């Protein structure tokens, strides 16, 4: 059986940045690296919402991106 170990965690805020010429929404993202691997999802969401409150763009979604290392026992 393979082992899975989280190596890195990133928090990404996706913000709406208006619309294009066809009326489709445009998005920008802000990435925050070196997030503690032990940080709880609730805490990350609280931080993301606090950061979004400082932005002029509207927060659309919050993503947690993890990079994993796979190895055999």
mmCIF file of C-alpha atoms in Angstrom:
data_model
loop_
_atom_site.group_PDB
_atom_site.id
_atom_site.type_symbol
_atom_site.label_atom_id
_atom_site.label_comp_id
_atom_site.label_asym_id
_atom_site.label_seq_id
_atom_site.Cartn_x
_atom_site.Cartn_y
_atom_site.Cartn_z
ATOM 1 C CA UNK A 1 0.000 0.000 0.000
ATOM 2 C CA UNK A 2 1.235 3.487 -0.837
ATOM 3 C CA UNK A 3 1.887 6.200 1.719
ATOM 4 C CA UNK A 4 0.662 9.744 1.084
ATOM 5 C CA UNK A 5 2.362 12.688 2.797
ATOM 6 C CA UNK A 6 1.344 16.312 2.310
ATOM 7 C CA UNK A 7 4.413 18.334 1.301
ATOM 8 C CA UNK A 8 3.013 21.810 0.728
ATOM 9 C CA UNK A 9 -0.266 23.677 1.144
ATOM 10 C CA UNK A 10 -1.487 26.724 -0.724
ATOM 11 C CA UNK A 11 -4.516 28.925 -0.088
ATOM 12 C CA UNK A 12 -6.074 30.469 -3.206
ATOM 13 C CA UNK A 13 -8.691 33.196 -3.281
ATOM 14 C CA UNK A 14 -10.614 33.421 -6.550
ATOM 15 C CA UNK A 15 -12.004 36.905 -7.143
ATOM 16 C CA UNK A 16 -14.421 38.166 -9.798
ATOM 17 C CA UNK A 17 -12.724 40.816 -11.929
ATOM 18 C CA UNK A 18 -15.572 41.979 -14.154
ATOM 19 C CA UNK A 19 -16.769 40.565 -17.452
ATOM 20 C CA UNK A 20 -15.196 40.063 -20.865
ATOM 21 C CA UNK A 21 -16.504 41.393 -24.191
ATOM 22 C CA UNK A 22 -18.953 38.451 -24.431
ATOM 23 C CA UNK A 23 -20.373 39.046 -20.963
ATOM 24 C CA UNK A 24 -18.601 36.082 -19.363
ATOM 25 C CA UNK A 25 -17.147 36.655 -15.899
ATOM 26 C CA UNK A 26 -13.387 37.159 -15.594
ATOM 27 C CA UNK A 27 -11.512 35.901 -12.549
ATOM 28 C CA UNK A 28 -8.259 36.719 -10.786
ATOM 29 C CA UNK A 29 -6.644 34.648 -8.098
ATOM 30 C CA UNK A 30 -4.419 35.494 -5.165
ATOM 31 C CA UNK A 31 -2.230 32.675 -3.904
ATOM 32 C CA UNK A 32 -0.737 32.335 -0.451
ATOM 33 C CA UNK A 33 2.001 29.739 -0.083
ATOM 34 C CA UNK A 34 3.663 28.087 2.918
ATOM 35 C CA UNK A 35 0.381 27.508 4.742
ATOM 36 C CA UNK A 36 0.750 25.387 7.885
ATOM 37 C CA UNK A 37 -0.076 21.776 7.119
ATOM 38 C CA UNK A 38 -1.935 21.531 10.427
ATOM 39 C CA UNK A 39 -4.202 24.534 9.749
ATOM 40 C CA UNK A 40 -7.888 23.632 10.063
ATOM 41 C CA UNK A 41 -10.241 24.242 7.131
ATOM 42 C CA UNK A 42 -12.406 26.567 9.262
ATOM 43 C CA UNK A 43 -9.361 28.671 10.146
ATOM 44 C CA UNK A 44 -8.274 28.886 6.506
ATOM 45 C CA UNK A 45 -11.747 29.978 5.460
ATOM 46 C CA UNK A 46 -11.827 32.621 8.217
ATOM 47 C CA UNK A 47 -8.475 34.000 7.043
ATOM 48 C CA UNK A 48 -9.560 33.962 3.393
ATOM 49 C CA UNK A 49 -12.735 35.876 4.212
ATOM 50 C CA UNK A 50 -10.766 38.421 6.239
ATOM 51 C CA UNK A 51 -8.323 38.948 3.355
ATOM 52 C CA UNK A 52 -11.222 39.195 0.890
ATOM 53 C CA UNK A 53 -12.675 41.984 3.020
ATOM 54 C CA UNK A 54 -9.582 44.041 2.182
ATOM 55 C CA UNK A 55 -10.008 43.516 -1.578
ATOM 56 C CA UNK A 56 -12.017 45.636 -3.987
ATOM 57 C CA UNK A 57 -13.002 42.551 -6.012
ATOM 58 C CA UNK A 58 -15.715 40.089 -4.946
ATOM 59 C CA UNK A 59 -14.658 36.744 -3.482
ATOM 60 C CA UNK A 60 -16.060 33.872 -5.556
ATOM 61 C CA UNK A 61 -14.419 30.850 -3.958
ATOM 62 C CA UNK A 62 -11.636 29.710 -1.662
ATOM 63 C CA UNK A 63 -9.392 26.797 -2.603
ATOM 64 C CA UNK A 64 -6.931 24.745 -0.595
ATOM 65 C CA UNK A 65 -4.317 23.174 -2.853
ATOM 66 C CA UNK A 66 -2.115 20.456 -1.406
ATOM 67 C CA UNK A 67 0.953 18.904 -2.950
ATOM 68 C CA UNK A 68 1.476 15.265 -1.930
ATOM 69 C CA UNK A 69 4.407 12.881 -1.960
ATOM 70 C CA UNK A 70 3.534 9.280 -2.774
ATOM 71 C CA UNK A 71 5.802 6.408 -1.761
ATOM 72 C CA UNK A 72 5.674 2.690 -1.124
ATOM 73 C CA UNK A 73 6.032 1.263 2.380
#
